[in-house]
Every structure is written in C-alpha cells, then in structure tokens.
JSON list of C-alpha atoms in Angstrom, two decimals:
[
{"chain": "F", "resi": 1, "resn": "GLY", "atom": "CA", "xyz": [22.75, -3.91, 17.10]},
{"chain": "F", "resi": 2, "resn": "GLU", "atom": "CA", "xyz": [20.06, -1.46, 16.25]},
{"chain": "F", "resi": 3, "resn": "SER", "atom": "CA", "xyz": [18.28, -1.79, 12.96]},
{"chain": "F", "resi": 4, "resn": "VAL", "atom": "CA", "xyz": [14.83, -1.61, 11.54]},
{"chain": "F", "resi": 5, "resn": "GLY", "atom": "CA", "xyz": [13.71, -3.06, 8.29]},
{"chain": "F", "resi": 6, "resn": "LEU", "atom": "CA", "xyz": [10.64, -3.46, 6.19]},
{"chain": "F", "resi": 7, "resn": "HIS", "atom": "CA", "xyz": [9.54, -6.71, 4.64]},
{"chain": "F", "resi": 8, "resn": "LEU", "atom": "CA", "xyz": [8.64, -5.44, 1.20]},
{"chain": "F", "resi": 9, "resn": "PRO", "atom": "CA", "xyz": [10.11, -2.53, -0.73]},
{"chain": "F", "resi": 10, "resn": "THR", "atom": "CA", "xyz": [6.91, -2.00, -2.75]},
{"chain": "F", "resi": 11, "resn": "LEU", "atom": "CA", "xyz": [3.19, -2.52, -2.29]},
{"chain": "F", "resi": 12, "resn": "SER", "atom": "CA", "xyz": [0.52, -1.94, -4.91]},
{"chain": "F", "resi": 13, "resn": "VAL", "atom": "CA", "xyz": [-3.16, -1.73, -3.99]},
{"chain": "F", "resi": 14, "resn": "GLN", "atom": "CA", "xyz": [-6.43, -0.65, -5.52]},
{"chain": "F", "resi": 15, "resn": "GLU", "atom": "CA", "xyz": [-8.21, 2.44, -4.30]},
{"chain": "F", "resi": 16, "resn": "GLY", "atom": "CA", "xyz": [-10.56, 1.55, -1.50]},
{"chain": "F", "resi": 17, "resn": "ASP", "atom": "CA", "xyz": [-8.59, -1.51, -0.39]},
{"chain": "F", "resi": 18, "resn": "ASN", "atom": "CA", "xyz": [-6.94, -1.74, 3.00]},
{"chain": "F", "resi": 19, "resn": "SER", "atom": "CA", "xyz": [-3.15, -1.58, 3.00]},
{"chain": "F", "resi": 20, "resn": "ILE", "atom": "CA", "xyz": [-0.80, -3.27, 5.43]},
{"chain": "F", "resi": 21, "resn": "ILE", "atom": "CA", "xyz": [2.85, -2.24, 5.61]},
{"chain": "F", "resi": 22, "resn": "ASN", "atom": "CA", "xyz": [5.15, -4.32, 7.78]},
{"chain": "F", "resi": 23, "resn": "CYS", "atom": "CA", "xyz": [8.31, -3.59, 9.67]},
{"chain": "F", "resi": 24, "resn": "ALA", "atom": "CA", "xyz": [10.68, -5.71, 11.76]},
{"chain": "F", "resi": 25, "resn": "TYR", "atom": "CA", "xyz": [13.06, -4.37, 14.35]},
{"chain": "F", "resi": 26, "resn": "SER", "atom": "CA", "xyz": [16.02, -5.98, 16.06]},
{"chain": "F", "resi": 27, "resn": "ASN", "atom": "CA", "xyz": [16.38, -4.21, 19.41]},
{"chain": "F", "resi": 28, "resn": "SER", "atom": "CA", "xyz": [14.10, -5.92, 21.92]},
{"chain": "F", "resi": 29, "resn": "ALA", "atom": "CA", "xyz": [14.68, -3.02, 24.34]},
{"chain": "F", "resi": 30, "resn": "SER", "atom": "CA", "xyz": [13.16, -0.46, 21.95]},
{"chain": "F", "resi": 31, "resn": "ASP", "atom": "CA", "xyz": [10.29, 1.32, 23.62]},
{"chain": "F", "resi": 32, "resn": "TYR", "atom": "CA", "xyz": [9.13, 3.78, 21.00]},
{"chain": "F", "resi": 33, "resn": "PHE", "atom": "CA", "xyz": [8.21, 3.38, 17.35]},
{"chain": "F", "resi": 34, "resn": "ILE", "atom": "CA", "xyz": [6.99, 5.82, 14.77]},
{"chain": "F", "resi": 35, "resn": "TRP", "atom": "CA", "xyz": [5.69, 5.76, 11.21]},
{"chain": "F", "resi": 36, "resn": "TYR", "atom": "CA", "xyz": [6.45, 8.44, 8.64]},
{"chain": "F", "resi": 37, "resn": "LYS", "atom": "CA", "xyz": [5.06, 9.13, 5.18]},
{"chain": "F", "resi": 38, "resn": "GLN", "atom": "CA", "xyz": [7.25, 10.69, 2.52]},
{"chain": "F", "resi": 39, "resn": "GLU", "atom": "CA", "xyz": [5.73, 12.04, -0.66]},
{"chain": "F", "resi": 40, "resn": "SER", "atom": "CA", "xyz": [7.87, 12.57, -3.71]},
{"chain": "F", "resi": 41, "resn": "GLY", "atom": "CA", "xyz": [10.18, 15.56, -3.36]},
{"chain": "F", "resi": 42, "resn": "LYS", "atom": "CA", "xyz": [9.18, 16.26, 0.24]},
{"chain": "F", "resi": 43, "resn": "GLY", "atom": "CA", "xyz": [10.46, 15.59, 3.70]},
{"chain": "F", "resi": 44, "resn": "PRO", "atom": "CA", "xyz": [8.94, 12.81, 5.84]},
{"chain": "F", "resi": 45, "resn": "GLN", "atom": "CA", "xyz": [5.73, 13.58, 7.71]},
{"chain": "F", "resi": 46, "resn": "PHE", "atom": "CA", "xyz": [4.62, 12.02, 10.99]},
{"chain": "F", "resi": 47, "resn": "ILE", "atom": "CA", "xyz": [1.74, 9.56, 10.74]},
{"chain": "F", "resi": 48, "resn": "ILE", "atom": "CA", "xyz": [1.43, 7.77, 14.04]},
{"chain": "F", "resi": 49, "resn": "ASP", "atom": "CA", "xyz": [3.55, 6.51, 16.92]},
{"chain": "F", "resi": 50, "resn": "ILE", "atom": "CA", "xyz": [3.31, 3.79, 19.55]},
{"chain": "F", "resi": 51, "resn": "ARG", "atom": "CA", "xyz": [5.07, 2.97, 22.79]},
{"chain": "F", "resi": 52, "resn": "SER", "atom": "CA", "xyz": [6.07, -0.53, 23.80]},
{"chain": "F", "resi": 53, "resn": "ASN", "atom": "CA", "xyz": [3.46, -0.63, 26.58]},
{"chain": "F", "resi": 54, "resn": "MET", "atom": "CA", "xyz": [0.77, -0.66, 23.89]},
{"chain": "F", "resi": 55, "resn": "ASP", "atom": "CA", "xyz": [-0.20, -3.28, 21.30]},
{"chain": "F", "resi": 56, "resn": "LYS", "atom": "CA", "xyz": [-2.34, -1.10, 19.12]},
{"chain": "F", "resi": 57, "resn": "ARG", "atom": "CA", "xyz": [-2.97, 2.52, 18.44]},
{"chain": "F", "resi": 58, "resn": "GLN", "atom": "CA", "xyz": [-5.47, 4.06, 16.07]},
{"chain": "F", "resi": 59, "resn": "GLY", "atom": "CA", "xyz": [-5.51, 7.31, 14.23]},
{"chain": "F", "resi": 60, "resn": "GLN", "atom": "CA", "xyz": [-7.59, 8.65, 11.40]},
{"chain": "F", "resi": 61, "resn": "ARG", "atom": "CA", "xyz": [-7.77, 5.76, 8.87]},
{"chain": "F", "resi": 62, "resn": "VAL", "atom": "CA", "xyz": [-4.48, 4.38, 10.22]},
{"chain": "F", "resi": 63, "resn": "THR", "atom": "CA", "xyz": [-3.72, 1.76, 12.83]},
{"chain": "F", "resi": 64, "resn": "VAL", "atom": "CA", "xyz": [-0.34, 0.67, 14.13]},
{"chain": "F", "resi": 65, "resn": "LEU", "atom": "CA", "xyz": [0.06, -2.79, 15.63]},
{"chain": "F", "resi": 66, "resn": "LEU", "atom": "CA", "xyz": [3.04, -3.79, 17.73]},
{"chain": "F", "resi": 67, "resn": "ASN", "atom": "CA", "xyz": [4.01, -7.40, 18.40]},
{"chain": "F", "resi": 68, "resn": "LYS", "atom": "CA", "xyz": [6.88, -7.37, 20.84]},
{"chain": "F", "resi": 69, "resn": "THR", "atom": "CA", "xyz": [7.16, -11.15, 20.92]},
{"chain": "F", "resi": 70, "resn": "VAL", "atom": "CA", "xyz": [8.33, -11.30, 17.32]},
{"chain": "F", "resi": 71, "resn": "LYS", "atom": "CA", "xyz": [9.61, -7.71, 17.19]},
{"chain": "F", "resi": 72, "resn": "HIS", "atom": "CA", "xyz": [7.26, -6.68, 14.45]},
{"chain": "F", "resi": 73, "resn": "LEU", "atom": "CA", "xyz": [5.06, -3.69, 13.81]},
{"chain": "F", "resi": 74, "resn": "SER", "atom": "CA", "xyz": [2.65, -2.90, 11.06]},
{"chain": "F", "resi": 75, "resn": "LEU", "atom": "CA", "xyz": [0.84, 0.09, 9.67]},
{"chain": "F", "resi": 76, "resn": "GLN", "atom": "CA", "xyz": [-2.68, -0.46, 8.42]},
{"chain": "F", "resi": 77, "resn": "ILE", "atom": "CA", "xyz": [-4.32, 2.11, 6.18]},
{"chain": "F", "resi": 78, "resn": "ALA", "atom": "CA", "xyz": [-8.07, 1.74, 5.74]},
{"chain": "F", "resi": 79, "resn": "ALA", "atom": "CA", "xyz": [-9.81, 2.58, 2.47]},
{"chain": "F", "resi": 80, "resn": "THR", "atom": "CA", "xyz": [-6.57, 3.51, 0.75]},
{"chain": "F", "resi": 81, "resn": "GLN", "atom": "CA", "xyz": [-6.75, 6.58, -1.46]},
{"chain": "F", "resi": 82, "resn": "PRO", "atom": "CA", "xyz": [-4.53, 7.80, -4.31]},
{"chain": "F", "resi": 83, "resn": "GLY", "atom": "CA", "xyz": [-3.23, 10.49, -1.97]},
{"chain": "F", "resi": 84, "resn": "ASP", "atom": "CA", "xyz": [-1.78, 7.76, 0.23]},
{"chain": "F", "resi": 85, "resn": "SER", "atom": "CA", "xyz": [0.75, 6.91, -2.49]},
{"chain": "F", "resi": 86, "resn": "ALA", "atom": "CA", "xyz": [4.13, 7.57, -0.92]},
{"chain": "F", "resi": 87, "resn": "VAL", "atom": "CA", "xyz": [7.09, 5.91, 0.74]},
{"chain": "F", "resi": 88, "resn": "TYR", "atom": "CA", "xyz": [6.39, 4.78, 4.30]},
{"chain": "F", "resi": 89, "resn": "PHE", "atom": "CA", "xyz": [9.14, 4.46, 6.89]},
{"chain": "F", "resi": 90, "resn": "CYS", "atom": "CA", "xyz": [9.10, 2.89, 10.29]},
{"chain": "F", "resi": 91, "resn": "ALA", "atom": "CA", "xyz": [11.58, 4.11, 12.87]},
{"chain": "F", "resi": 92, "resn": "GLU", "atom": "CA", "xyz": [12.60, 3.20, 16.39]},
{"chain": "F", "resi": 93, "resn": "LYS", "atom": "CA", "xyz": [14.29, 5.15, 19.12]},
{"chain": "F", "resi": 94, "resn": "ASN", "atom": "CA", "xyz": [18.01, 4.49, 19.40]},
{"chain": "F", "resi": 95, "resn": "GLN", "atom": "CA", "xyz": [19.48, 2.94, 22.54]},
{"chain": "F", "resi": 96, "resn": "ALA", "atom": "CA", "xyz": [20.54, 6.31, 23.90]},
{"chain": "F", "resi": 97, "resn": "GLY", "atom": "CA", "xyz": [17.02, 7.60, 23.40]},
{"chain": "F", "resi": 98, "resn": "THR", "atom": "CA", "xyz": [18.31, 10.64, 21.56]},
{"chain": "F", "resi": 99, "resn": "ALA", "atom": "CA", "xyz": [17.49, 9.91, 17.93]},
{"chain": "F", "resi": 100, "resn": "LEU", "atom": "CA", "xyz": [15.46, 7.73, 15.57]},
{"chain": "F", "resi": 101, "resn": "ILE", "atom": "CA", "xyz": [16.71, 4.86, 13.42]},
{"chain": "F", "resi": 102, "resn": "PHE", "atom": "CA", "xyz": [14.83, 4.55, 10.14]},
{"chain": "F", "resi": 103, "resn": "GLY", "atom": "CA", "xyz": [14.09, 1.53, 8.03]},
{"chain": "F", "resi": 104, "resn": "LYS", "atom": "CA", "xyz": [14.57, 1.54, 4.27]},
{"chain": "F", "resi": 105, "resn": "GLY", "atom": "CA", "xyz": [10.96, 2.28, 3.40]},
{"chain": "F", "resi": 106, "resn": "THR", "atom": "CA", "xyz": [8.05, 0.72, 1.51]},
{"chain": "F", "resi": 107, "resn": "THR", "atom": "CA", "xyz": [6.70, 2.41, -1.57]},
{"chain": "F", "resi": 108, "resn": "LEU", "atom": "CA", "xyz": [2.92, 2.29, -1.61]},
{"chain": "F", "resi": 109, "resn": "SER", "atom": "CA", "xyz": [1.26, 2.73, -4.99]},
{"chain": "F", "resi": 110, "resn": "VAL", "atom": "CA", "xyz": [-2.50, 3.20, -5.13]},
{"chain": "F", "resi": 111, "resn": "SER", "atom": "CA", "xyz": [-4.29, 2.77, -8.42]},
{"chain": "F", "resi": 112, "resn": "SER", "atom": "CA", "xyz": [-7.81, 3.99, -9.07]},
{"chain": "I", "resi": 1, "resn": "ASN", "atom": "CA", "xyz": [5.03, 29.25, 11.53]},
{"chain": "I", "resi": 2, "resn": "ALA", "atom": "CA", "xyz": [7.38, 28.23, 8.74]},
{"chain": "I", "resi": 3, "resn": "GLY", "atom": "CA", "xyz": [8.36, 25.06, 10.59]},
{"chain": "I", "resi": 4, "resn": "VAL", "atom": "CA", "xyz": [11.72, 23.72, 9.42]},
{"chain": "I", "resi": 5, "resn": "THR", "atom": "CA", "xyz": [13.37, 25.41, 6.47]},
{"chain": "I", "resi": 6, "resn": "GLN", "atom": "CA", "xyz": [16.52, 24.46, 4.60]},
{"chain": "I", "resi": 7, "resn": "THR", "atom": "CA", "xyz": [18.85, 26.49, 2.43]},
{"chain": "I", "resi": 8, "resn": "PRO", "atom": "CA", "xyz": [19.71, 25.90, -0.38]},
{"chain": "I", "resi": 9, "resn": "LYS", "atom": "CA", "xyz": [17.25, 23.54, -2.07]},
{"chain": "I", "resi": 10, "resn": "PHE", "atom": "CA", "xyz": [19.72, 22.39, -4.71]},
{"chain": "I", "resi": 11, "resn": "ARG", "atom": "CA", "xyz": [23.47, 22.58, -5.09]},
{"chain": "I", "resi": 12, "resn": "VAL", "atom": "CA", "xyz": [26.12, 21.15, -7.39]},
{"chain": "I", "resi": 13, "resn": "LEU", "atom": "CA", "xyz": [29.69, 21.00, -6.12]},
{"chain": "I", "resi": 14, "resn": "LYS", "atom": "CA", "xyz": [32.96, 19.88, -7.60]},
{"chain": "I", "resi": 15, "resn": "THR", "atom": "CA", "xyz": [35.04, 17.35, -5.71]},
{"chain": "I", "resi": 16, "resn": "GLY", "atom": "CA", "xyz": [37.08, 19.10, -3.05]},
{"chain": "I", "resi": 17, "resn": "GLN", "atom": "CA", "xyz": [34.86, 22.15, -2.73]},
{"chain": "I", "resi": 18, "resn": "SER", "atom": "CA", "xyz": [33.27, 23.07, 0.56]},
{"chain": "I", "resi": 19, "resn": "MET", "atom": "CA", "xyz": [29.82, 24.26, 1.46]},
{"chain": "I", "resi": 20, "resn": "THR", "atom": "CA", "xyz": [27.44, 24.80, 4.36]},
{"chain": "I", "resi": 21, "resn": "LEU", "atom": "CA", "xyz": [23.81, 23.75, 4.53]},
{"chain": "I", "resi": 22, "resn": "LEU", "atom": "CA", "xyz": [21.61, 25.85, 6.76]},
{"chain": "I", "resi": 23, "resn": "CYS", "atom": "CA", "xyz": [18.64, 24.58, 8.73]},
{"chain": "I", "resi": 24, "resn": "ALA", "atom": "CA", "xyz": [16.32, 26.86, 10.66]},
{"chain": "I", "resi": 25, "resn": "GLN", "atom": "CA", "xyz": [13.31, 26.09, 12.86]},
{"chain": "I", "resi": 26, "resn": "ASP", "atom": "CA", "xyz": [10.87, 28.47, 14.47]},
{"chain": "I", "resi": 27, "resn": "MET", "atom": "CA", "xyz": [9.20, 26.04, 16.89]},
{"chain": "I", "resi": 28, "resn": "ASN", "atom": "CA", "xyz": [11.64, 26.57, 19.75]},
{"chain": "I", "resi": 29, "resn": "HIS", "atom": "CA", "xyz": [12.68, 22.93, 19.58]},
{"chain": "I", "resi": 30, "resn": "GLU", "atom": "CA", "xyz": [15.59, 21.74, 21.65]},
{"chain": "I", "resi": 31, "resn": "TYR", "atom": "CA", "xyz": [16.73, 18.91, 19.41]},
{"chain": "I", "resi": 32, "resn": "MET", "atom": "CA", "xyz": [17.86, 19.17, 15.80]},
{"chain": "I", "resi": 33, "resn": "TYR", "atom": "CA", "xyz": [19.13, 16.55, 13.38]},
{"chain": "I", "resi": 34, "resn": "TRP", "atom": "CA", "xyz": [20.80, 16.14, 10.02]},
{"chain": "I", "resi": 35, "resn": "TYR", "atom": "CA", "xyz": [20.04, 13.06, 7.90]},
{"chain": "I", "resi": 36, "resn": "ARG", "atom": "CA", "xyz": [21.04, 11.94, 4.46]},
{"chain": "I", "resi": 37, "resn": "GLN", "atom": "CA", "xyz": [18.85, 9.90, 2.18]},
{"chain": "I", "resi": 38, "resn": "ASP", "atom": "CA", "xyz": [20.20, 7.84, -0.69]},
{"chain": "I", "resi": 39, "resn": "PRO", "atom": "CA", "xyz": [18.12, 6.04, -3.36]},
{"chain": "I", "resi": 40, "resn": "GLY", "atom": "CA", "xyz": [16.35, 3.00, -1.97]},
{"chain": "I", "resi": 41, "resn": "MET", "atom": "CA", "xyz": [17.59, 3.76, 1.50]},
{"chain": "I", "resi": 42, "resn": "GLY", "atom": "CA", "xyz": [16.00, 5.10, 4.61]},
{"chain": "I", "resi": 43, "resn": "LEU", "atom": "CA", "xyz": [17.28, 8.16, 6.37]},
{"chain": "I", "resi": 44, "resn": "ARG", "atom": "CA", "xyz": [20.65, 7.86, 8.04]},
{"chain": "I", "resi": 45, "resn": "LEU", "atom": "CA", "xyz": [21.57, 10.16, 10.88]},
{"chain": "I", "resi": 46, "resn": "ILE", "atom": "CA", "xyz": [24.71, 12.25, 10.32]},
{"chain": "I", "resi": 47, "resn": "HIS", "atom": "CA", "xyz": [24.86, 14.48, 13.40]},
{"chain": "I", "resi": 48, "resn": "TYR", "atom": "CA", "xyz": [22.41, 15.79, 15.92]},
{"chain": "I", "resi": 49, "resn": "SER", "atom": "CA", "xyz": [22.19, 18.41, 18.64]},
{"chain": "I", "resi": 50, "resn": "VAL", "atom": "CA", "xyz": [20.44, 18.23, 21.99]},
{"chain": "I", "resi": 51, "resn": "GLY", "atom": "CA", "xyz": [20.59, 21.96, 22.57]},
{"chain": "I", "resi": 52, "resn": "GLU", "atom": "CA", "xyz": [22.31, 25.20, 21.73]},
{"chain": "I", "resi": 53, "resn": "GLY", "atom": "CA", "xyz": [26.08, 24.80, 21.74]},
{"chain": "I", "resi": 54, "resn": "THR", "atom": "CA", "xyz": [26.01, 21.00, 21.71]},
{"chain": "I", "resi": 55, "resn": "THR", "atom": "CA", "xyz": [26.48, 18.47, 18.92]},
{"chain": "I", "resi": 56, "resn": "ALA", "atom": "CA", "xyz": [26.87, 14.70, 18.71]},
{"chain": "I", "resi": 57, "resn": "LYS", "atom": "CA", "xyz": [27.75, 12.15, 16.05]},
{"chain": "I", "resi": 58, "resn": "GLY", "atom": "CA", "xyz": [25.16, 9.98, 14.43]},
{"chain": "I", "resi": 59, "resn": "GLU", "atom": "CA", "xyz": [25.46, 6.90, 12.27]},
{"chain": "I", "resi": 60, "resn": "VAL", "atom": "CA", "xyz": [27.43, 8.39, 9.34]},
{"chain": "I", "resi": 61, "resn": "PRO", "atom": "CA", "xyz": [29.35, 11.47, 10.59]},
{"chain": "I", "resi": 62, "resn": "ASP", "atom": "CA", "xyz": [32.57, 11.15, 8.58]},
{"chain": "I", "resi": 63, "resn": "GLY", "atom": "CA", "xyz": [33.22, 14.01, 6.17]},
{"chain": "I", "resi": 64, "resn": "TYR", "atom": "CA", "xyz": [30.72, 16.33, 7.87]},
{"chain": "I", "resi": 65, "resn": "ASN", "atom": "CA", "xyz": [30.85, 18.90, 10.63]},
{"chain": "I", "resi": 66, "resn": "VAL", "atom": "CA", "xyz": [28.02, 20.72, 12.37]},
{"chain": "I", "resi": 67, "resn": "SER", "atom": "CA", "xyz": [27.46, 23.71, 14.58]},
{"chain": "I", "resi": 68, "resn": "ARG", "atom": "CA", "xyz": [24.57, 24.91, 16.72]},
{"chain": "I", "resi": 69, "resn": "LEU", "atom": "CA", "xyz": [25.48, 28.42, 17.76]},
{"chain": "I", "resi": 70, "resn": "LYS", "atom": "CA", "xyz": [21.84, 29.48, 18.02]},
{"chain": "I", "resi": 71, "resn": "LYS", "atom": "CA", "xyz": [18.94, 27.35, 19.19]},
{"chain": "I", "resi": 72, "resn": "GLN", "atom": "CA", "xyz": [16.98, 27.89, 15.99]},
{"chain": "I", "resi": 73, "resn": "ASN", "atom": "CA", "xyz": [19.80, 27.09, 13.56]},
{"chain": "I", "resi": 74, "resn": "PHE", "atom": "CA", "xyz": [21.75, 23.94, 12.80]},
{"chain": "I", "resi": 75, "resn": "LEU", "atom": "CA", "xyz": [24.49, 24.09, 10.17]},
{"chain": "I", "resi": 76, "resn": "LEU", "atom": "CA", "xyz": [25.95, 21.14, 8.28]},
{"chain": "I", "resi": 77, "resn": "GLY", "atom": "CA", "xyz": [29.35, 21.63, 6.69]},
{"chain": "I", "resi": 78, "resn": "LEU", "atom": "CA", "xyz": [31.22, 19.68, 4.07]},
{"chain": "I", "resi": 79, "resn": "GLU", "atom": "CA", "xyz": [34.89, 20.66, 4.19]},
{"chain": "I", "resi": 80, "resn": "SER", "atom": "CA", "xyz": [36.00, 18.75, 1.09]},
{"chain": "I", "resi": 81, "resn": "ALA", "atom": "CA", "xyz": [33.10, 17.33, -0.90]},
{"chain": "I", "resi": 82, "resn": "ALA", "atom": "CA", "xyz": [33.34, 13.84, -2.39]},
{"chain": "I", "resi": 83, "resn": "PRO", "atom": "CA", "xyz": [31.06, 12.13, -4.95]},
{"chain": "I", "resi": 84, "resn": "SER", "atom": "CA", "xyz": [29.97, 9.74, -2.18]},
{"chain": "I", "resi": 85, "resn": "GLN", "atom": "CA", "xyz": [28.31, 12.71, -0.50]},
{"chain": "I", "resi": 86, "resn": "THR", "atom": "CA", "xyz": [25.87, 13.11, -3.38]},
{"chain": "I", "resi": 87, "resn": "SER", "atom": "CA", "xyz": [22.56, 12.72, -1.60]},
{"chain": "I", "resi": 88, "resn": "VAL", "atom": "CA", "xyz": [19.43, 14.43, -0.38]},
{"chain": "I", "resi": 89, "resn": "TYR", "atom": "CA", "xyz": [19.95, 16.02, 3.02]},
{"chain": "I", "resi": 90, "resn": "PHE", "atom": "CA", "xyz": [17.13, 16.49, 5.48]},
{"chain": "I", "resi": 91, "resn": "CYS", "atom": "CA", "xyz": [17.10, 18.52, 8.61]},
{"chain": "I", "resi": 92, "resn": "ALA", "atom": "CA", "xyz": [14.64, 17.80, 11.42]},
{"chain": "I", "resi": 93, "resn": "SER", "atom": "CA", "xyz": [13.80, 19.12, 14.84]},
{"chain": "I", "resi": 94, "resn": "SER", "atom": "CA", "xyz": [11.91, 17.87, 17.88]},
{"chain": "I", "resi": 95, "resn": "ARG", "atom": "CA", "xyz": [10.93, 19.13, 21.31]},
{"chain": "I", "resi": 96, "resn": "ASN", "atom": "CA", "xyz": [12.60, 16.47, 23.39]},
{"chain": "I", "resi": 97, "resn": "PRO", "atom": "CA", "xyz": [12.87, 12.79, 22.45]},
{"chain": "I", "resi": 98, "resn": "ASN", "atom": "CA", "xyz": [12.37, 11.77, 26.04]},
{"chain": "I", "resi": 99, "resn": "ARG", "atom": "CA", "xyz": [8.83, 13.06, 26.03]},
{"chain": "I", "resi": 100, "resn": "ASP", "atom": "CA", "xyz": [5.96, 10.70, 25.36]},
{"chain": "I", "resi": 101, "resn": "ARG", "atom": "CA", "xyz": [5.80, 11.73, 21.75]},
{"chain": "I", "resi": 102, "resn": "ASP", "atom": "CA", "xyz": [9.00, 12.28, 19.83]},
{"chain": "I", "resi": 103, "resn": "GLU", "atom": "CA", "xyz": [7.69, 13.63, 16.58]},
{"chain": "I", "resi": 104, "resn": "GLN", "atom": "CA", "xyz": [10.46, 14.97, 14.42]},
{"chain": "I", "resi": 105, "resn": "TYR", "atom": "CA", "xyz": [9.50, 17.72, 12.02]},
{"chain": "I", "resi": 106, "resn": "PHE", "atom": "CA", "xyz": [11.37, 17.59, 8.75]},
{"chain": "I", "resi": 107, "resn": "GLY", "atom": "CA", "xyz": [12.46, 20.25, 6.31]},
{"chain": "I", "resi": 108, "resn": "PRO", "atom": "CA", "xyz": [11.92, 19.95, 2.54]},
{"chain": "I", "resi": 109, "resn": "GLY", "atom": "CA", "xyz": [15.44, 18.69, 1.87]},
{"chain": "I", "resi": 110, "resn": "THR", "atom": "CA", "xyz": [18.54, 19.83, 0.00]},
{"chain": "I", "resi": 111, "resn": "ARG", "atom": "CA", "xyz": [19.58, 17.91, -3.09]},
{"chain": "I", "resi": 112, "resn": "LEU", "atom": "CA", "xyz": [23.36, 17.91, -3.34]},
{"chain": "I", "resi": 113, "resn": "THR", "atom": "CA", "xyz": [25.34, 16.60, -6.30]},
{"chain": "I", "resi": 114, "resn": "VAL", "atom": "CA", "xyz": [29.12, 16.29, -6.16]},
{"chain": "I", "resi": 115, "resn": "THR", "atom": "CA", "xyz": [30.83, 15.81, -9.50]}
]
C-alpha cells in the first residue's frame, strides 16, 4: 500500500545547528517526493522536491537526499534559525499520479 | 494574486447540520484538492478534481461531497455533520501533477468544530 512516515515526531535543535528530518516511504514505485513546511495556524508551504532519478537536490539552506534502496528520504536544513520552527511533512505521489500522500509530520523546535 | 483562499476561516456546527466550504484560486490551476488535518496527523485527502466539472474520491471521502462547477472554485459540502468531522480543512491547487514539479499551493485552512 501507499504510505509515508517520519521517524521522529519532534526534533529540538539549537540555533545555528544543522537539522536533519527523516522520512520513510513504502511504495518502491514512487517517483516524486516533496517536502512541506507548516507554520502554526497556516497552510503548508512548499520547500523542495525531488524525483526518483536523483539522489540529492539542493535549495537555499535546504538539501533533500533520496535513498531508493532503503526507501528513505531526508531533509537537511543548514544553520537552523528560529524561523525554521514548524512542522515538516514529506509527501509522495500516489500510484495514480494524481495526488500527494502526506506523512504525519515532524515538529522542529529551534531554540536560541 | 491572492493565491488560494478559503471561506469561512472558522465555523461551529451542531451534529446533523450541513454546510459548504468554499475554496477559490486565481492561478488558473487545473487541479484542486480538499484535505483534512487532525491533531498529530498529516494531511489526508478527501476529494480532488482534475478539471472543471470533474471530481474524484481521495483517501477519506465518506460524509463529504464536492463540486467543481467553475475552474477557479472547489466546494466541499457536509450534508449531515458529525463530531468526527471536527478538523482543520485545507484546500490546495496545482497546475498539473504530471508535470516535473507538482507543487500544491495551500489555502490558510478552515477550522471546523462539530458539537
């Protein structure tokens, strides 16, 4: 079946540290993955995406790594800032390719 | 551009009442979606639409109906509200999920409480 999940529901880091948020998926045929950030009281916002023909993709202060062998992806945030505090969701494309399936989310707390 | 907007922002219903949530997008997106989000959970897809006049069921469609009479609007209806439908509802839209990038743009959410 299709499902995505995150390893840890919460992650606490100090300002300036690097953060790593992990996600496991079950559908080996998934070819598209996406990370969203949701701040309190707001809708999710796109962070970065990656296709299955890539292992790594970098954005501004964020990097997504995809390991298809173990069906795992991670989001790395460099020099984490208080403004990065939010819930982070990974999502994968469903089998029909028409919608996204979201994981439960990891709450990132950044202390200064 | 306003992006994706949702009406209302908050609503309290009694069990058995009905209501309609309105979602509007001004980005000329083909695809639109309705999700619900419960505490400690990710977003679960209720219904979605691949274009004007079309709708399809998602992961948790029971108790909801939708309509997409105009490309820019996607309505979510609750015919007979139940306490289990207490949740935060998010609408989203995207150009076409079969493109290289399938970024979904989300609205601010509607917080619904059913007593």
